[in-house]
Short mmCIF file of C-alpha atoms in Angstrom, two decimals:
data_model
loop_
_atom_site.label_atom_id
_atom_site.label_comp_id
_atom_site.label_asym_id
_atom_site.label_seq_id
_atom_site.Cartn_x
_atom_site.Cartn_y
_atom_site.Cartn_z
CA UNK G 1 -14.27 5.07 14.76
CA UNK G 2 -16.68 4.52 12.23
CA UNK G 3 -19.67 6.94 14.00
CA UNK G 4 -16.54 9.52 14.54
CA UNK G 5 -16.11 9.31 10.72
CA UNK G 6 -19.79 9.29 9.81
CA UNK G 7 -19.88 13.01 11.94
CA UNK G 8 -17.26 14.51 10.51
CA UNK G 9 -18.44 13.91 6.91
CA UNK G 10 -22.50 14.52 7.19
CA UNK G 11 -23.61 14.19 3.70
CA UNK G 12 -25.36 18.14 4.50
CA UNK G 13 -21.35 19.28 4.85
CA UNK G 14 -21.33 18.06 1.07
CA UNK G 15 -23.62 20.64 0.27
CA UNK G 16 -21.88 23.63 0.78
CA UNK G 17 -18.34 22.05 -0.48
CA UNK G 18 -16.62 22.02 -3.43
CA UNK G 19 -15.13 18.69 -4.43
CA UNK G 20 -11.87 20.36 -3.65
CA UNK G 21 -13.22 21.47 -0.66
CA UNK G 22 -13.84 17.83 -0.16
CA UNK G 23 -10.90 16.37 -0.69
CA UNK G 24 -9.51 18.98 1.81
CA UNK G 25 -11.90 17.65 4.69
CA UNK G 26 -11.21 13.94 3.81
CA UNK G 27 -7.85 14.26 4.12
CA UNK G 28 -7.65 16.38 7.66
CA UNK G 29 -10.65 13.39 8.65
CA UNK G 30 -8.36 10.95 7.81
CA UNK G 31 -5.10 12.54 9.63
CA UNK G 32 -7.20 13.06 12.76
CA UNK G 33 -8.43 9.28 13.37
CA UNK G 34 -7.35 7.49 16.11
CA UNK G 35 -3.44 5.78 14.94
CA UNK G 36 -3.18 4.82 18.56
CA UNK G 37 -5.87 2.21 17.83
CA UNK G 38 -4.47 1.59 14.20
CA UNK G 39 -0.97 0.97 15.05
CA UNK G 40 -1.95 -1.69 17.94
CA UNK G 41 -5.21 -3.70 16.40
CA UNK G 42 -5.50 -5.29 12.72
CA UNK G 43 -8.86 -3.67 11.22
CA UNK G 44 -11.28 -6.38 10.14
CA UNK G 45 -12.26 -6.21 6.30
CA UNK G 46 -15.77 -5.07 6.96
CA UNK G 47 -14.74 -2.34 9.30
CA UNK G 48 -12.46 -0.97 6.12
CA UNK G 49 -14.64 -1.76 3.92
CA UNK G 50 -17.76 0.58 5.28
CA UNK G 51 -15.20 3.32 6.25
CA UNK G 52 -14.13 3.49 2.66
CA UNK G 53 -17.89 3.61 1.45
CA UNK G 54 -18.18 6.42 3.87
CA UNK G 55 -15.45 8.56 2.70
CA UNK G 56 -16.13 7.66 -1.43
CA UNK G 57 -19.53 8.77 -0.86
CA UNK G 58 -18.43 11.92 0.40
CA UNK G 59 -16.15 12.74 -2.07
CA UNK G 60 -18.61 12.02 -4.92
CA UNK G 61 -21.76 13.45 -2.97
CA UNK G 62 -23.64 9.50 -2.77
CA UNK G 63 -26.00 8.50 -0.07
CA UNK G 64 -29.20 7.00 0.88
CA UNK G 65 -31.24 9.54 -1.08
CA UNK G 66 -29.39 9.42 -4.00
CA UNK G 67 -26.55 7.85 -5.89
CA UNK G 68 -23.98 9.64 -8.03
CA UNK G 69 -21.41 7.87 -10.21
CA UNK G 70 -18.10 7.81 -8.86
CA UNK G 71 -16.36 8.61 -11.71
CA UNK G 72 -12.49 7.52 -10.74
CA UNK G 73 -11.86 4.04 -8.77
CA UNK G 74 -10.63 3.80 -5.04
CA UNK G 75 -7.57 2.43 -5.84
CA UNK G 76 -6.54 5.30 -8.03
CA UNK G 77 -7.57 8.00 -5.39
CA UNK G 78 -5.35 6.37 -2.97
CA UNK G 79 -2.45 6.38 -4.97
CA UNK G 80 -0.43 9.42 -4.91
CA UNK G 81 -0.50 12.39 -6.60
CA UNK G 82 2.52 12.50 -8.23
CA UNK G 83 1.12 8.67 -9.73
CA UNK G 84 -2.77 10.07 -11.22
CA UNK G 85 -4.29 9.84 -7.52
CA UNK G 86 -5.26 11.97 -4.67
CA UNK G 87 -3.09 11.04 -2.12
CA UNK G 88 -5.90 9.83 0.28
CA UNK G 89 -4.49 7.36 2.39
CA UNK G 90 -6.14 4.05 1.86
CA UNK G 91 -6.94 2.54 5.33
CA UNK G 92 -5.83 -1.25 4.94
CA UNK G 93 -2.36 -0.15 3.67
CA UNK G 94 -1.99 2.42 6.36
CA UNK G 95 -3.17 -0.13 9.40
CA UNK G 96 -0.53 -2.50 8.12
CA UNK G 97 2.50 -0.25 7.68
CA UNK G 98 1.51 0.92 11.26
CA UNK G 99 1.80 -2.51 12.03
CA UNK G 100 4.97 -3.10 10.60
CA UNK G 101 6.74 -0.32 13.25
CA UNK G 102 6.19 -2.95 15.54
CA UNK G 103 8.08 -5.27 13.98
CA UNK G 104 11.05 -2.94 13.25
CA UNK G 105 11.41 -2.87 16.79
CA UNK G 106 11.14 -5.69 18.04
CA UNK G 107 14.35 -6.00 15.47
CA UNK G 108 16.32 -3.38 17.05
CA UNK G 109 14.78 -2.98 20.67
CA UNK G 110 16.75 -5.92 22.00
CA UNK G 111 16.45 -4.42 26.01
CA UNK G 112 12.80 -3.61 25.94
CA UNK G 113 11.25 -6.01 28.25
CA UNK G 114 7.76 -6.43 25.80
CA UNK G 115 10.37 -8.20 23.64
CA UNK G 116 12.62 -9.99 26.37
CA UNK G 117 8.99 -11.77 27.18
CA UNK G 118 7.80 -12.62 24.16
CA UNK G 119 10.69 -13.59 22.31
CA UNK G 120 12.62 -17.03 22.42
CA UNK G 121 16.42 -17.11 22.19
CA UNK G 122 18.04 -20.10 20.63
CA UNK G 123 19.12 -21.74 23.56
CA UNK G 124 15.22 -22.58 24.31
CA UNK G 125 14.49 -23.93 20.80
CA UNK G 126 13.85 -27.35 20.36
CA UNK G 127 16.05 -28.49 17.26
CA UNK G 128 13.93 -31.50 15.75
CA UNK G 129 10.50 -30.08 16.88
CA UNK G 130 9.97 -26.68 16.52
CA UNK G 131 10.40 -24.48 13.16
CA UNK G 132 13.31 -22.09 13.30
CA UNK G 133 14.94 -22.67 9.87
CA UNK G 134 12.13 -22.92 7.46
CA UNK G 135 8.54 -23.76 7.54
CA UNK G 136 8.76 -26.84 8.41
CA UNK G 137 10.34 -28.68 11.62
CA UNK G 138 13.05 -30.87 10.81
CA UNK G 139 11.16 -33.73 12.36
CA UNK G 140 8.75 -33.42 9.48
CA UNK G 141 11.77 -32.61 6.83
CA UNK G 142 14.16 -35.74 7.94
CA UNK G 143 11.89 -37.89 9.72
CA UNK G 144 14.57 -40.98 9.23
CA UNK G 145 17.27 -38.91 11.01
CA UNK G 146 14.83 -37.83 13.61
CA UNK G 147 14.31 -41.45 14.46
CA UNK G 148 18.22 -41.94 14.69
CA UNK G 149 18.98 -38.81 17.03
CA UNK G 150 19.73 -39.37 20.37
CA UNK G 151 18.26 -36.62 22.09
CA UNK G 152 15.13 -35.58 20.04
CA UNK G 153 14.30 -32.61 22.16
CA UNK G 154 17.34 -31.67 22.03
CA UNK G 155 18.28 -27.51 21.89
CA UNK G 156 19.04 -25.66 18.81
CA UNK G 157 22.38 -24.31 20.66
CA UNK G 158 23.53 -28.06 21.82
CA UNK G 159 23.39 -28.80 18.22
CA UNK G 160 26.28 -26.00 17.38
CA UNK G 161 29.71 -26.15 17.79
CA UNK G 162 31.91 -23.51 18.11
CA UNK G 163 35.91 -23.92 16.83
CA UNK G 164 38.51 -21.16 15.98
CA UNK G 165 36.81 -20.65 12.58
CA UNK G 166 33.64 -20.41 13.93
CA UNK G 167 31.50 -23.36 14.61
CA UNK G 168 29.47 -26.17 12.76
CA UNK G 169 26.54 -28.00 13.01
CA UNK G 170 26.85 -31.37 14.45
CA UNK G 171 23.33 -33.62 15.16
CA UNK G 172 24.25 -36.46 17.27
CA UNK G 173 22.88 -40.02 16.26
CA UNK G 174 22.56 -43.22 18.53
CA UNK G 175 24.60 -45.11 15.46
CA UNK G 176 26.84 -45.43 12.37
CA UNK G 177 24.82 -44.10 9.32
CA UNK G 178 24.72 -46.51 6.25
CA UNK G 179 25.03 -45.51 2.80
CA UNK G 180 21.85 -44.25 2.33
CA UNK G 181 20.94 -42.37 4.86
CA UNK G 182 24.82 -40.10 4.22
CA UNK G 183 22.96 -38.79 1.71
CA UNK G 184 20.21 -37.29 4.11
CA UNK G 185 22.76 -36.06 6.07
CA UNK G 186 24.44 -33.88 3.29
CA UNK G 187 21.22 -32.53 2.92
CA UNK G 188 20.21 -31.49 6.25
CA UNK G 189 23.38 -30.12 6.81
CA UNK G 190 23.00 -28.33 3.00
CA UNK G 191 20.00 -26.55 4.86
CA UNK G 192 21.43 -25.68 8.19
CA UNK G 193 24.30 -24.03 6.17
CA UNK G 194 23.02 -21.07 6.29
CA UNK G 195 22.07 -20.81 9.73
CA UNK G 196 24.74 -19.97 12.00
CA UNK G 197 24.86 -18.95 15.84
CA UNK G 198 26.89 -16.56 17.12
CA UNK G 199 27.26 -15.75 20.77
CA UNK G 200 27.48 -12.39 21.99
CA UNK G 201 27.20 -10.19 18.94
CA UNK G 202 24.14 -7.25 18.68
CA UNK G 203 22.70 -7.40 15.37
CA UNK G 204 21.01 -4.14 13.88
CA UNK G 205 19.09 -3.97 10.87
CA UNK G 206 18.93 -1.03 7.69
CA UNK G 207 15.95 0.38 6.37
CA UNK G 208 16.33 1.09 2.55
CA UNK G 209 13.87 3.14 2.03
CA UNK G 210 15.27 5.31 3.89
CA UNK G 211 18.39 7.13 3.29
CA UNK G 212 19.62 7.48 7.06
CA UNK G 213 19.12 3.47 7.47
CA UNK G 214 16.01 4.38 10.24
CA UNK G 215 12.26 2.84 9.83
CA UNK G 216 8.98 5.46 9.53
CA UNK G 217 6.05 4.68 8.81
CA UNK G 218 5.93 6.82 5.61
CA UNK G 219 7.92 5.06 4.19
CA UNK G 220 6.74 1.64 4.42
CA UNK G 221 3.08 2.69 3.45
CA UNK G 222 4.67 4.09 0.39
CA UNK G 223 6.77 0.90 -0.60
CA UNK G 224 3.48 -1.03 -0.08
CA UNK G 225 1.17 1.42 -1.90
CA UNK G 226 3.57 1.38 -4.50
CA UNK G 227 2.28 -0.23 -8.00
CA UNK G 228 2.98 0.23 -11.73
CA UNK G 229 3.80 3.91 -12.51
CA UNK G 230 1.90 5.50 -15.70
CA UNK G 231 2.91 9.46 -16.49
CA UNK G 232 0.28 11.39 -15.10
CA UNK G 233 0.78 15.19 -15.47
CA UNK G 234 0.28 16.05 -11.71
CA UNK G 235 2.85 19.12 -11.43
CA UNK G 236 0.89 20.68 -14.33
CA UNK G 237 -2.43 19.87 -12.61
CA UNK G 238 -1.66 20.59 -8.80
CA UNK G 239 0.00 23.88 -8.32
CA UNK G 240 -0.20 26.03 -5.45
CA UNK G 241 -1.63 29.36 -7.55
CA UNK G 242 -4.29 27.11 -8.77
CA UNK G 243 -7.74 26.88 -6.86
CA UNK G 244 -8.16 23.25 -5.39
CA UNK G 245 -11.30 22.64 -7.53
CA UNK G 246 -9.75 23.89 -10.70
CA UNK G 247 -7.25 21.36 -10.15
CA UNK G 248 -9.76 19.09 -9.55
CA UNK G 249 -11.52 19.63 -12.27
CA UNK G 250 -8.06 19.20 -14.53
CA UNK G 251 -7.21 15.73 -12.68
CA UNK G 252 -11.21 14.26 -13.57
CA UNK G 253 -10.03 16.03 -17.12
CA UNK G 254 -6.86 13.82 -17.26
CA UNK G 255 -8.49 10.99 -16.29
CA UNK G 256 -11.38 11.36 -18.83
CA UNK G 257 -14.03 11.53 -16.09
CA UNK G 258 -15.98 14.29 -16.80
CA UNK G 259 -19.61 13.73 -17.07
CA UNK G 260 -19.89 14.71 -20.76
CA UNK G 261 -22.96 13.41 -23.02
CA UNK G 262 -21.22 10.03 -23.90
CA UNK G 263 -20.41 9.27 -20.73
CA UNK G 264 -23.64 9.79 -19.42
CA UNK G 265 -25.11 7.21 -21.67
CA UNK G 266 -23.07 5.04 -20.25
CA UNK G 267 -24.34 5.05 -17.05
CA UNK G 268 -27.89 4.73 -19.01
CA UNK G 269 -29.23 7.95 -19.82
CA UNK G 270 -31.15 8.38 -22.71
CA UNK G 271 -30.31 11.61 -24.12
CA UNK G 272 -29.04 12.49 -27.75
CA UNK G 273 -25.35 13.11 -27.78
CA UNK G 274 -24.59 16.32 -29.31
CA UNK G 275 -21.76 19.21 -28.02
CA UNK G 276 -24.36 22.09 -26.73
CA UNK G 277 -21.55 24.66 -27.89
CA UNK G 278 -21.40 23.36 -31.67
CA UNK G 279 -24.52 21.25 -32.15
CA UNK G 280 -22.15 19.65 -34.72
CA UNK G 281 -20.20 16.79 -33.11
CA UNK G 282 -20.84 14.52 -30.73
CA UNK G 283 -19.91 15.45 -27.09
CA UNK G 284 -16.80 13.91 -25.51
CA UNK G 285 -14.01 14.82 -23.01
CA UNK G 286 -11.54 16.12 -25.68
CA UNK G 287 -14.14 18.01 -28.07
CA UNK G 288 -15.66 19.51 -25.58
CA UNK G 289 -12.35 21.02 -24.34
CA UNK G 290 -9.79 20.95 -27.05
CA UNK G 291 -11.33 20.48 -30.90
CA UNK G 292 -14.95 22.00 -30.93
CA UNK G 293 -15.04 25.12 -33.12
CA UNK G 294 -16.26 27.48 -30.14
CA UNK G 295 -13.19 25.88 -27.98
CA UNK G 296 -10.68 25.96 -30.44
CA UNK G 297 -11.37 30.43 -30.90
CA UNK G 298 -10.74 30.18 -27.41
CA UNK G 299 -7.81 28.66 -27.40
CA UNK G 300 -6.45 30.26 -29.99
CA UNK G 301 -7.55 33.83 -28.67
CA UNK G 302 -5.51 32.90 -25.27
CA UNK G 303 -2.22 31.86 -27.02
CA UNK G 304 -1.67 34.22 -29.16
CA UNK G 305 -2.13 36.82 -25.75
CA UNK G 306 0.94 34.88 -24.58
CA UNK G 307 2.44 34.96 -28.17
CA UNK G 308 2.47 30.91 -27.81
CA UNK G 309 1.90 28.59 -30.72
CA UNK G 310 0.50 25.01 -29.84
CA UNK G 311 -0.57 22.28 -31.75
CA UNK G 312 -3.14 20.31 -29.90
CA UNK G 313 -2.74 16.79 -28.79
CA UNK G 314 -5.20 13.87 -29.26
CA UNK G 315 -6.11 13.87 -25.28
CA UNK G 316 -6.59 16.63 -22.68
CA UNK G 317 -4.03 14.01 -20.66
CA UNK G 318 -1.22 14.65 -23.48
CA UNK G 319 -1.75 18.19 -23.72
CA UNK G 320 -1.25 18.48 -19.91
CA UNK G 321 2.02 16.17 -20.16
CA UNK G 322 3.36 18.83 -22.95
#
């Protein structure tokens, strides 16, 4: 997988791309990888790991030879983009709500014979001994009663009995309980309330995230992708009349990710910070595009084409939210 991945995004392909040409490729790289494999095997951390470097590198244009800031974090790209990200599917996230299909059906496929072999029904679990109500056997919970049973491997469904109402649990013990130990009882019983079997009834689960009840996978990598929401103007930003890379261009805008003066000292250039349109003020994100004096005639010569009158925000971000 990770040679496949290395082929389809050669560093030289970088070359001749856009960044919105590159986010294009990633994207149809990242659909065409082998699910089959995803959906079956959990992907070791390294694995992930080196796949991600692969793809970040590509989008920012890093490599061996040479080693460009990545100007917005992983974990923002793989949000989505109606959330500030890129809607690149981040690979752990995706391998585990893969995953989780399986799960949904061994929930629902009750006739499949992969489950009918695996599975255990509760007439073959051990009561005392094995964990079935909790995460811990009741041999370990109540290990007084345990002692006091008399059958201690004794079957989940011997210890239910069914009446007209329903049934109750009813743990058989070799004597009369004193005092003490009634108080044990209430408590065991306090966690077995819960727990009831029923013979011959099909159970069948919902999905909520979905609004027919069924499971996709969609869905479930969104609900576990899905973190604290900011506003992020991405209808503004990504619209179909709008070249990819000028879109781009507004997103690393919104973000405040351009590589302006300022933010080139950060990463430890030495150069003077001055705007190169008005030699006046230094050079950051929102002078450069919204407040220097050779900006501003622009702006205002493009509004009043449209007859529009705006008042500029503090942030490109604001101005993009309206």
């Amino acid at each position: 997988m990770e040679e496949r991945l290395r082929k389809r995004l050669s560093l030289w392909k970088r070359q001749y791309l856009s960044k919105g040409g590159c986010l294009t490729l990633l994207k149809s790289t990242l659909s065409s990888l082998p699910t089959y494999f995803l959906s079956i095997f959990v992907i070791p951390k390294k694995v992930c790991t080196r796949l991600e470097k692969i793809l970040r590198d590509f989008l920012w244009g890093s490599g061996a030879l040479e080693n460009k800031p990545h100007l917005v974090s992983w974990k923002v790209i793989c949000t989505a983009k109606k959330d500030g990200g890129l809607g690149i599917r981040n690979l752990a996230i995706f391998n585990k709500a893969l995953l989780g299909k399986w799960l949904w059906r061994f929930a629902n496929e009750n006739e499949s014979l992969w489950k009918q072999i695996i599975s255990r029904d509760d007439t073959r679990v051990k009561f005392w001994k094995d964990l079935w109500c909790d995460n811990q056997s009741l041999e370990e919970a109540f290990p007084t009663l345990f002692n006091l049973s008399v059958n201690k491997d004794s079957w989940v469904a011997k210890a239910w009995e069914e009446n007209e109402v329903g049934g109750s649990w009813a743990p058989r013990f070799n004597r009369h309980l004193n005092d003490w130990q009634v108080g044990e009882v209430e408590s065991l019983l306090g966690k077995l309330l819960p727990m009831t079997i029923r013979r011959g009834v099909n159970y069948s689960l919902r999905w909520k995230e979905n609004k027919n009840g069924t499971f996709s996978v969609k869905s479930f990598y969104s609900s576990l992708s899905r973190g604290i929401k900011t506003p992020f103007p991405a209808r503004t930003i990504w619209t179909p009349w709008v070249p990819i890379r000028a879109s781009f261009f507004g997103w690393e805008a919104a973000w405040s990710r351009l590589l302006t003066t300022d933010r080139l000292k950060r990463f430890g250039w030495s150069i003077p910070n001055r705007c190169f349109l008005c030699k006046n003020e230094e050079e950051t994100i929102d002078h450069l595009l919204l407040f220097c004096e050779e900006t501003r005639m622009l702006w205002l010569l493009i509004l009043s084409l449209f007859g529009v009158q705006w008042v500029m925000h503090s942030s490109v971000k604001k101005n993009l939210l309206g």
